[in-house]
C-alpha cells in the first residue's frame, strides 16, 4: 500500500512539474497586465506633459464627462448588440442550410468558410473600397437592381458609416458561428427527430423544442465567445473608418488606442482598459452562469 501511494504521489508531482511552467507563464501574462492596468488607471500619467502622479479615481471621473468616450461607449454597445443578434440568427440559419442534404452542399460549406478565413484587416480594407461613394461596388449594385442615379456617401455619413461597419462585421463573423453550430447540430441523434415527426411535430417545433435545446450549451458558449470578441473589436474601425466621421464609429478599443498612442495619456488609456475589462468580465460571468443552469 505504501509503495502504491508513493508511486501515485510521484506521478502527481511529475504531472505538476510538467504543467507548472505553463501555469506560471499563463498567470504572468494574465494577472500582470490586469494588475499593471489597475495601477496605471489610478495615475495621472501623461507623457506629453511629462507627468506621473497618483490621481485616485480622477481618470474614471473624467471618462464619465468625456464626450468622445461616451460616444465610443454608446457605439460599442450598439455595435455589439446588433452584431450578436444578426450573427446568431444568420449563423443558425446558415448552419441549418448547410446541414441539409442537397446538391452543392459541399460548395456552400466551402464558400461559407471564406469570410472566417480572411484577416479582419484585409476585409476592412476591401470594405473601405466597396463602400466608396464614387468607385464602390455597393452603390453600383444598388443602381443595377433598379435604383438608377443612387448615390450615397456611406463612410462620410454618421449613420451610413455605422451601418457599413456593422454589416462588414456581421459578414465576417457569421460563418464562424455557423460552422460551430453546424458541428453541434450534426451531433444530435437522429432518433430524436424521428420521434418528434412521429408525434406530429412541425419543422419549427423540432427546431425550437429539439434541435436548439440539445445544442444550447454550445449555443451559449458561442454567444459568449462572439460577444467578447465584439466588445474588444478594433481592426475593423482602424482599417475602415479611423473612427470617423468625427468619432461616430470609434469603438472603445479604438478610443483606447487613440488615448495611448496619439494623446500619450497612459492614465486615461488604462482607465478605458479597465472599463473594457470589467464590461467583458461581467458579460462573461453572466454567460457562464446561464451556461451552468442549462441542462438537457
mmCIF file of C-alpha atoms in Angstrom:
data_model
loop_
_atom_site.group_PDB
_atom_site.id
_atom_site.type_symbol
_atom_site.label_atom_id
_atom_site.label_comp_id
_atom_site.label_asym_id
_atom_site.label_seq_id
_atom_site.Cartn_x
_atom_site.Cartn_y
_atom_site.Cartn_z
ATOM 1 C CA UNK A 1 0.000 0.000 0.000
ATOM 2 C CA UNK A 2 2.803 2.417 0.908
ATOM 3 C CA UNK A 3 4.531 1.615 -2.348
ATOM 4 C CA UNK A 4 1.346 2.347 -4.361
ATOM 5 C CA UNK A 5 0.768 5.667 -2.568
ATOM 6 C CA UNK A 6 4.365 6.692 -3.162
ATOM 7 C CA UNK A 7 4.084 5.855 -6.864
ATOM 8 C CA UNK A 8 0.826 7.803 -7.103
ATOM 9 C CA UNK A 9 2.391 10.814 -5.403
ATOM 10 C CA UNK A 10 5.379 10.645 -7.721
ATOM 11 C CA UNK A 11 3.087 10.693 -10.734
ATOM 12 C CA UNK A 12 1.182 13.651 -9.314
ATOM 13 C CA UNK A 13 4.380 15.562 -8.563
ATOM 14 C CA UNK A 14 5.750 14.807 -12.025
ATOM 15 C CA UNK A 15 2.476 15.993 -13.607
ATOM 16 C CA UNK A 16 2.623 19.276 -11.657
ATOM 17 C CA UNK A 17 6.275 19.761 -12.655
ATOM 18 C CA UNK A 18 5.299 19.382 -16.317
ATOM 19 C CA UNK A 19 2.337 21.735 -16.047
ATOM 20 C CA UNK A 20 3.877 24.331 -13.704
ATOM 21 C CA UNK A 21 5.892 26.265 -16.354
ATOM 22 C CA UNK A 22 2.768 26.751 -18.463
ATOM 23 C CA UNK A 23 0.740 27.806 -15.414
ATOM 24 C CA UNK A 24 3.407 30.326 -14.375
ATOM 25 C CA UNK A 25 3.591 31.806 -17.877
ATOM 26 C CA UNK A 26 -0.194 31.933 -18.126
ATOM 27 C CA UNK A 27 -0.511 33.554 -14.712
ATOM 28 C CA UNK A 28 2.153 36.116 -15.607
ATOM 29 C CA UNK A 29 0.622 37.011 -18.971
ATOM 30 C CA UNK A 30 -2.889 37.217 -17.474
ATOM 31 C CA UNK A 31 -2.501 38.612 -13.973
ATOM 32 C CA UNK A 32 0.349 41.065 -14.586
ATOM 33 C CA UNK A 33 -1.444 43.122 -17.305
ATOM 34 C CA UNK A 34 -4.563 43.374 -15.130
ATOM 35 C CA UNK A 35 -2.593 44.493 -12.075
ATOM 36 C CA UNK A 36 -0.489 46.917 -14.144
ATOM 37 C CA UNK A 37 -3.519 48.471 -15.834
ATOM 38 C CA UNK A 38 -5.297 48.777 -12.487
ATOM 39 C CA UNK A 39 -2.300 50.652 -11.118
ATOM 40 C CA UNK A 40 -1.855 52.937 -14.133
ATOM 41 C CA UNK A 41 -5.583 53.758 -14.201
ATOM 42 C CA UNK A 42 -5.130 55.443 -10.822
ATOM 43 C CA UNK A 43 -2.317 57.677 -12.085
ATOM 44 C CA UNK A 44 -2.234 60.980 -13.914
ATOM 45 C CA UNK A 45 0.265 59.515 -16.385
ATOM 46 C CA UNK A 46 0.802 61.784 -19.408
ATOM 47 C CA UNK A 47 3.993 61.577 -21.463
ATOM 48 C CA UNK A 48 3.347 64.853 -23.302
ATOM 49 C CA UNK A 49 3.060 66.794 -20.043
ATOM 50 C CA UNK A 50 5.751 64.576 -18.512
ATOM 51 C CA UNK A 51 3.567 63.955 -15.538
ATOM 52 C CA UNK A 52 3.169 60.805 -13.460
ATOM 53 C CA UNK A 53 1.460 61.110 -10.112
ATOM 54 C CA UNK A 54 -1.297 59.419 -8.140
ATOM 55 C CA UNK A 55 -4.780 60.681 -9.088
ATOM 56 C CA UNK A 56 -7.120 58.146 -7.482
ATOM 57 C CA UNK A 57 -10.380 57.756 -9.402
ATOM 58 C CA UNK A 58 -9.975 61.038 -11.269
ATOM 59 C CA UNK A 59 -9.431 59.287 -14.624
ATOM 60 C CA UNK A 60 -12.745 57.480 -14.267
ATOM 61 C CA UNK A 61 -14.485 60.730 -13.316
ATOM 62 C CA UNK A 62 -13.012 62.370 -16.401
ATOM 63 C CA UNK A 63 -14.243 59.492 -18.556
ATOM 64 C CA UNK A 64 -17.771 59.956 -17.267
ATOM 65 C CA UNK A 65 -17.677 63.524 -18.619
ATOM 66 C CA UNK A 66 -15.699 62.814 -21.793
ATOM 67 C CA UNK A 67 -17.989 63.120 -24.844
ATOM 68 C CA UNK A 68 -15.650 61.123 -27.077
ATOM 69 C CA UNK A 69 -15.521 58.235 -24.599
ATOM 70 C CA UNK A 70 -19.292 58.287 -24.075
ATOM 71 C CA UNK A 71 -19.831 58.280 -27.836
ATOM 72 C CA UNK A 72 -17.429 55.345 -28.174
ATOM 73 C CA UNK A 73 -19.204 53.500 -25.361
ATOM 74 C CA UNK A 74 -22.589 54.116 -26.975
ATOM 75 C CA UNK A 75 -21.453 52.880 -30.386
ATOM 76 C CA UNK A 76 -19.708 49.859 -28.861
ATOM 77 C CA UNK A 77 -22.960 48.822 -27.177
ATOM 78 C CA UNK A 78 -24.909 49.346 -30.410
ATOM 79 C CA UNK A 79 -22.236 47.579 -32.473
ATOM 80 C CA UNK A 80 -22.110 44.597 -30.080
ATOM 81 C CA UNK A 81 -25.857 44.104 -29.572
ATOM 82 C CA UNK A 82 -26.810 44.423 -33.251
ATOM 83 C CA UNK A 83 -23.897 42.252 -34.391
ATOM 84 C CA UNK A 84 -24.659 39.485 -31.890
ATOM 85 C CA UNK A 85 -28.360 39.421 -32.811
ATOM 86 C CA UNK A 86 -27.713 39.149 -36.547
ATOM 87 C CA UNK A 87 -24.795 36.736 -36.153
ATOM 88 C CA UNK A 88 -26.995 34.415 -34.064
ATOM 89 C CA UNK A 89 -29.989 34.479 -36.436
ATOM 90 C CA UNK A 90 -27.998 34.297 -39.683
ATOM 91 C CA UNK A 91 -25.492 31.834 -38.226
ATOM 92 C CA UNK A 92 -28.177 29.373 -37.126
ATOM 93 C CA UNK A 93 -29.982 29.756 -40.476
ATOM 94 C CA UNK A 94 -26.747 29.138 -42.408
ATOM 95 C CA UNK A 95 -25.897 26.135 -40.218
ATOM 96 C CA UNK A 96 -29.323 24.596 -40.835
ATOM 97 C CA UNK A 97 -28.943 25.234 -44.565
ATOM 98 C CA UNK A 98 -25.526 23.555 -44.681
ATOM 99 C CA UNK A 99 -26.935 20.610 -42.715
ATOM 100 C CA UNK A 100 -29.484 19.808 -45.409
ATOM 101 C CA UNK A 101 -28.715 17.127 -47.975
ATOM 102 C CA UNK A 102 -28.757 18.710 -51.432
ATOM 103 C CA UNK A 103 -26.545 19.126 -54.450
ATOM 104 C CA UNK A 104 -23.845 21.750 -53.999
ATOM 105 C CA UNK A 105 -23.793 21.427 -50.206
ATOM 106 C CA UNK A 106 -20.018 20.995 -50.162
ATOM 107 C CA UNK A 107 -19.576 24.098 -52.317
ATOM 108 C CA UNK A 108 -21.738 26.171 -49.955
ATOM 109 C CA UNK A 109 -19.774 24.913 -46.947
ATOM 110 C CA UNK A 110 -16.516 25.857 -48.651
ATOM 111 C CA UNK A 111 -17.742 29.316 -49.633
ATOM 112 C CA UNK A 112 -19.101 29.888 -46.113
ATOM 113 C CA UNK A 113 -15.609 29.391 -44.688
ATOM 114 C CA UNK A 114 -14.047 32.152 -46.811
ATOM 115 C CA UNK A 115 -15.030 35.159 -44.623
ATOM 116 C CA UNK A 116 -13.847 33.365 -41.479
ATOM 117 C CA UNK A 117 -10.505 32.526 -43.104
ATOM 118 C CA UNK A 118 -9.778 36.122 -44.132
ATOM 119 C CA UNK A 119 -7.984 38.573 -41.870
ATOM 120 C CA UNK A 120 -10.206 41.330 -40.456
ATOM 121 C CA UNK A 121 -7.681 43.928 -41.691
ATOM 122 C CA UNK A 122 -7.954 42.575 -45.243
ATOM 123 C CA UNK A 123 -11.766 42.502 -45.052
ATOM 124 C CA UNK A 124 -11.886 46.045 -43.656
ATOM 125 C CA UNK A 125 -9.626 47.478 -46.366
ATOM 126 C CA UNK A 126 -11.701 45.728 -49.053
ATOM 127 C CA UNK A 127 -14.871 47.100 -47.434
ATOM 128 C CA UNK A 128 -13.357 50.588 -47.442
ATOM 129 C CA UNK A 129 -13.245 50.418 -51.242
ATOM 130 C CA UNK A 130 -16.585 48.604 -51.538
ATOM 131 C CA UNK A 131 -18.411 51.409 -49.693
ATOM 132 C CA UNK A 132 -16.627 54.202 -51.544
ATOM 133 C CA UNK A 133 -19.295 56.577 -52.854
ATOM 134 C CA UNK A 134 -17.610 57.054 -56.258
ATOM 135 C CA UNK A 135 -15.950 53.744 -57.141
ATOM 136 C CA UNK A 136 -17.546 51.370 -54.629
ATOM 137 C CA UNK A 137 -19.381 48.214 -55.614
ATOM 138 C CA UNK A 138 -22.165 48.751 -53.052
ATOM 139 C CA UNK A 139 -23.616 51.872 -54.701
ATOM 140 C CA UNK A 140 -23.099 50.273 -58.115
ATOM 141 C CA UNK A 141 -25.073 47.149 -57.149
ATOM 142 C CA UNK A 142 -27.909 49.249 -55.734
ATOM 143 C CA UNK A 143 -28.075 51.183 -59.011
ATOM 144 C CA UNK A 144 -28.057 47.942 -61.024
ATOM 145 C CA UNK A 145 -31.048 46.458 -59.192
ATOM 146 C CA UNK A 146 -33.260 49.345 -60.236
ATOM 147 C CA UNK A 147 -32.335 52.446 -58.241
ATOM 148 C CA UNK A 148 -30.866 54.494 -61.081
ATOM 149 C CA UNK A 149 -28.850 57.507 -60.044
ATOM 150 C CA UNK A 150 -28.489 56.234 -56.476
ATOM 151 C CA UNK A 151 -25.547 57.841 -54.722
ATOM 152 C CA UNK A 152 -24.819 57.704 -51.012
ATOM 153 C CA UNK A 153 -21.633 58.698 -49.199
ATOM 154 C CA UNK A 154 -21.608 55.744 -46.824
ATOM 155 C CA UNK A 155 -18.414 56.462 -44.917
ATOM 156 C CA UNK A 156 -18.918 60.244 -44.780
ATOM 157 C CA UNK A 157 -22.337 59.986 -43.174
ATOM 158 C CA UNK A 158 -22.717 59.169 -39.458
ATOM 159 C CA UNK A 159 -25.488 56.595 -39.799
ATOM 160 C CA UNK A 160 -24.129 55.246 -43.080
ATOM 161 C CA UNK A 161 -20.665 54.648 -41.627
ATOM 162 C CA UNK A 162 -22.082 52.880 -38.578
ATOM 163 C CA UNK A 163 -24.304 50.671 -40.728
ATOM 164 C CA UNK A 164 -21.394 49.861 -43.055
ATOM 165 C CA UNK A 165 -19.105 48.878 -40.173
ATOM 166 C CA UNK A 166 -21.776 46.668 -38.586
ATOM 167 C CA UNK A 167 -22.631 44.987 -41.917
ATOM 168 C CA UNK A 168 -18.996 44.133 -42.606
ATOM 169 C CA UNK A 169 -18.518 42.855 -39.074
ATOM 170 C CA UNK A 170 -21.582 40.599 -39.333
ATOM 171 C CA UNK A 171 -20.467 39.252 -42.721
ATOM 172 C CA UNK A 172 -17.049 38.427 -41.311
ATOM 173 C CA UNK A 173 -18.275 36.610 -38.178
ATOM 174 C CA UNK A 174 -21.431 34.794 -39.299
ATOM 175 C CA UNK A 175 -19.544 31.955 -40.984
ATOM 176 C CA UNK A 176 -17.554 31.044 -37.855
ATOM 177 C CA UNK A 177 -20.725 30.912 -35.754
ATOM 178 C CA UNK A 178 -22.442 28.840 -38.461
ATOM 179 C CA UNK A 179 -19.639 26.284 -38.757
ATOM 180 C CA UNK A 180 -19.552 25.651 -34.995
ATOM 181 C CA UNK A 181 -23.343 25.390 -34.821
ATOM 182 C CA UNK A 182 -23.326 23.040 -37.825
ATOM 183 C CA UNK A 183 -20.976 20.713 -35.942
ATOM 184 C CA UNK A 184 -23.291 20.864 -32.916
ATOM 185 C CA UNK A 185 -26.427 20.164 -34.993
ATOM 186 C CA UNK A 186 -24.785 17.182 -36.663
ATOM 187 C CA UNK A 187 -24.173 15.653 -33.242
ATOM 188 C CA UNK A 188 -27.916 15.395 -32.486
ATOM 189 C CA UNK A 189 -29.096 11.741 -32.552
ATOM 190 C CA UNK A 190 -31.417 11.022 -35.466
ATOM 191 C CA UNK A 191 -33.798 9.144 -33.169
ATOM 192 C CA UNK A 192 -34.910 12.429 -31.620
ATOM 193 C CA UNK A 193 -36.037 13.789 -34.984
ATOM 194 C CA UNK A 194 -37.820 10.544 -35.860
ATOM 195 C CA UNK A 195 -39.678 10.548 -32.546
ATOM 196 C CA UNK A 196 -40.683 14.189 -32.969
ATOM 197 C CA UNK A 197 -42.011 13.571 -36.501
ATOM 198 C CA UNK A 198 -43.957 10.518 -35.356
ATOM 199 C CA UNK A 199 -45.600 12.753 -32.721
ATOM 200 C CA UNK A 200 -46.593 15.141 -35.490
ATOM 201 C CA UNK A 201 -44.153 17.977 -34.719
ATOM 202 C CA UNK A 202 -43.593 20.531 -37.462
ATOM 203 C CA UNK A 203 -40.132 21.629 -38.598
ATOM 204 C CA UNK A 204 -40.385 24.797 -36.496
ATOM 205 C CA UNK A 205 -41.310 22.839 -33.382
ATOM 206 C CA UNK A 206 -38.469 20.414 -33.997
ATOM 207 C CA UNK A 207 -36.084 23.366 -34.284
ATOM 208 C CA UNK A 208 -37.193 25.115 -31.096
ATOM 209 C CA UNK A 209 -38.041 22.063 -28.973
ATOM 210 C CA UNK A 210 -35.446 19.522 -30.116
ATOM 211 C CA UNK A 211 -32.509 20.982 -32.052
ATOM 212 C CA UNK A 212 -31.829 24.218 -30.175
ATOM 213 C CA UNK A 213 -32.348 22.791 -26.668
ATOM 214 C CA UNK A 214 -29.976 19.913 -27.475
ATOM 215 C CA UNK A 215 -27.182 22.254 -28.615
ATOM 216 C CA UNK A 216 -27.965 25.008 -26.079
ATOM 217 C CA UNK A 217 -24.646 24.657 -24.226
ATOM 218 C CA UNK A 218 -22.669 25.122 -27.439
ATOM 219 C CA UNK A 219 -25.055 27.927 -28.425
ATOM 220 C CA UNK A 220 -24.441 29.853 -25.183
ATOM 221 C CA UNK A 221 -20.658 29.351 -25.304
ATOM 222 C CA UNK A 222 -20.631 30.719 -28.858
ATOM 223 C CA UNK A 223 -22.682 33.741 -27.793
ATOM 224 C CA UNK A 224 -20.161 34.402 -25.009
ATOM 225 C CA UNK A 225 -17.228 33.992 -27.381
ATOM 226 C CA UNK A 226 -18.731 36.192 -30.108
ATOM 227 C CA UNK A 227 -19.872 38.828 -27.609
ATOM 228 C CA UNK A 228 -16.425 39.147 -26.026
ATOM 229 C CA UNK A 229 -14.812 39.499 -29.451
ATOM 230 C CA UNK A 230 -17.306 42.224 -30.420
ATOM 231 C CA UNK A 231 -16.740 44.211 -27.211
ATOM 232 C CA UNK A 232 -12.997 44.208 -27.922
ATOM 233 C CA UNK A 233 -13.167 44.814 -31.697
ATOM 234 C CA UNK A 234 -10.506 47.131 -33.060
ATOM 235 C CA UNK A 235 -9.220 46.222 -36.535
ATOM 236 C CA UNK A 236 -12.420 46.927 -38.458
ATOM 237 C CA UNK A 237 -12.627 50.551 -37.291
ATOM 238 C CA UNK A 238 -8.875 51.110 -37.509
ATOM 239 C CA UNK A 239 -8.677 49.982 -41.155
ATOM 240 C CA UNK A 240 -12.098 51.056 -42.418
ATOM 241 C CA UNK A 241 -13.136 54.370 -40.873
ATOM 242 C CA UNK A 242 -10.445 55.528 -38.405
ATOM 243 C CA UNK A 243 -13.340 56.177 -36.038
ATOM 244 C CA UNK A 244 -14.947 58.664 -38.396
ATOM 245 C CA UNK A 245 -16.719 60.654 -39.499
ATOM 246 C CA UNK A 246 -15.644 62.510 -36.402
ATOM 247 C CA UNK A 247 -15.776 59.906 -33.646
ATOM 248 C CA UNK A 248 -19.115 58.347 -34.597
ATOM 249 C CA UNK A 249 -17.665 54.868 -35.346
ATOM 250 C CA UNK A 250 -14.996 54.906 -32.660
ATOM 251 C CA UNK A 251 -15.203 51.682 -30.648
ATOM 252 C CA UNK A 252 -13.793 51.514 -27.110
ATOM 253 C CA UNK A 253 -10.699 49.653 -28.284
ATOM 254 C CA UNK A 254 -10.033 52.345 -30.883
ATOM 255 C CA UNK A 255 -10.571 55.113 -28.296
ATOM 256 C CA UNK A 256 -8.057 53.294 -26.091
ATOM 257 C CA UNK A 257 -5.589 53.218 -28.982
ATOM 258 C CA UNK A 258 -6.023 56.950 -29.624
ATOM 259 C CA UNK A 259 -5.501 57.868 -25.963
ATOM 260 C CA UNK A 260 -2.401 55.683 -25.655
ATOM 261 C CA UNK A 261 -0.635 56.414 -28.960
ATOM 262 C CA UNK A 262 -1.877 59.827 -30.066
ATOM 263 C CA UNK A 263 -2.619 61.670 -26.828
ATOM 264 C CA UNK A 264 0.080 59.691 -24.931
ATOM 265 C CA UNK A 265 -2.208 59.735 -21.899
ATOM 266 C CA UNK A 266 -1.470 56.356 -20.344
ATOM 267 C CA UNK A 267 -3.580 57.029 -17.272
ATOM 268 C CA UNK A 268 -6.728 57.670 -19.296
ATOM 269 C CA UNK A 269 -5.952 54.770 -21.643
ATOM 270 C CA UNK A 270 -5.554 52.448 -18.647
ATOM 271 C CA UNK A 271 -8.887 53.624 -17.256
ATOM 272 C CA UNK A 272 -10.562 52.765 -20.580
ATOM 273 C CA UNK A 273 -8.848 49.378 -20.457
ATOM 274 C CA UNK A 274 -10.293 48.737 -17.002
ATOM 275 C CA UNK A 275 -13.776 49.691 -18.206
ATOM 276 C CA UNK A 276 -13.458 47.234 -21.104
ATOM 277 C CA UNK A 277 -12.101 44.571 -18.743
ATOM 278 C CA UNK A 278 -14.999 44.986 -16.320
ATOM 279 C CA UNK A 279 -17.636 45.007 -19.075
ATOM 280 C CA UNK A 280 -16.116 41.865 -20.614
ATOM 281 C CA UNK A 281 -15.858 40.157 -17.214
ATOM 282 C CA UNK A 282 -19.482 40.915 -16.312
ATOM 283 C CA UNK A 283 -20.670 39.701 -19.723
ATOM 284 C CA UNK A 284 -18.633 36.502 -19.392
ATOM 285 C CA UNK A 285 -19.781 35.815 -15.818
ATOM 286 C CA UNK A 286 -23.445 36.245 -16.739
ATOM 287 C CA UNK A 287 -22.989 33.977 -19.751
ATOM 288 C CA UNK A 288 -21.262 31.270 -17.711
ATOM 289 C CA UNK A 289 -23.947 31.402 -15.019
ATOM 290 C CA UNK A 290 -26.592 30.843 -17.682
ATOM 291 C CA UNK A 291 -24.462 28.076 -19.187
ATOM 292 C CA UNK A 292 -24.283 26.197 -15.874
ATOM 293 C CA UNK A 293 -28.054 26.321 -15.496
ATOM 294 C CA UNK A 294 -28.671 24.746 -18.894
ATOM 295 C CA UNK A 295 -29.473 21.066 -18.654
ATOM 296 C CA UNK A 296 -30.792 18.922 -21.486
#
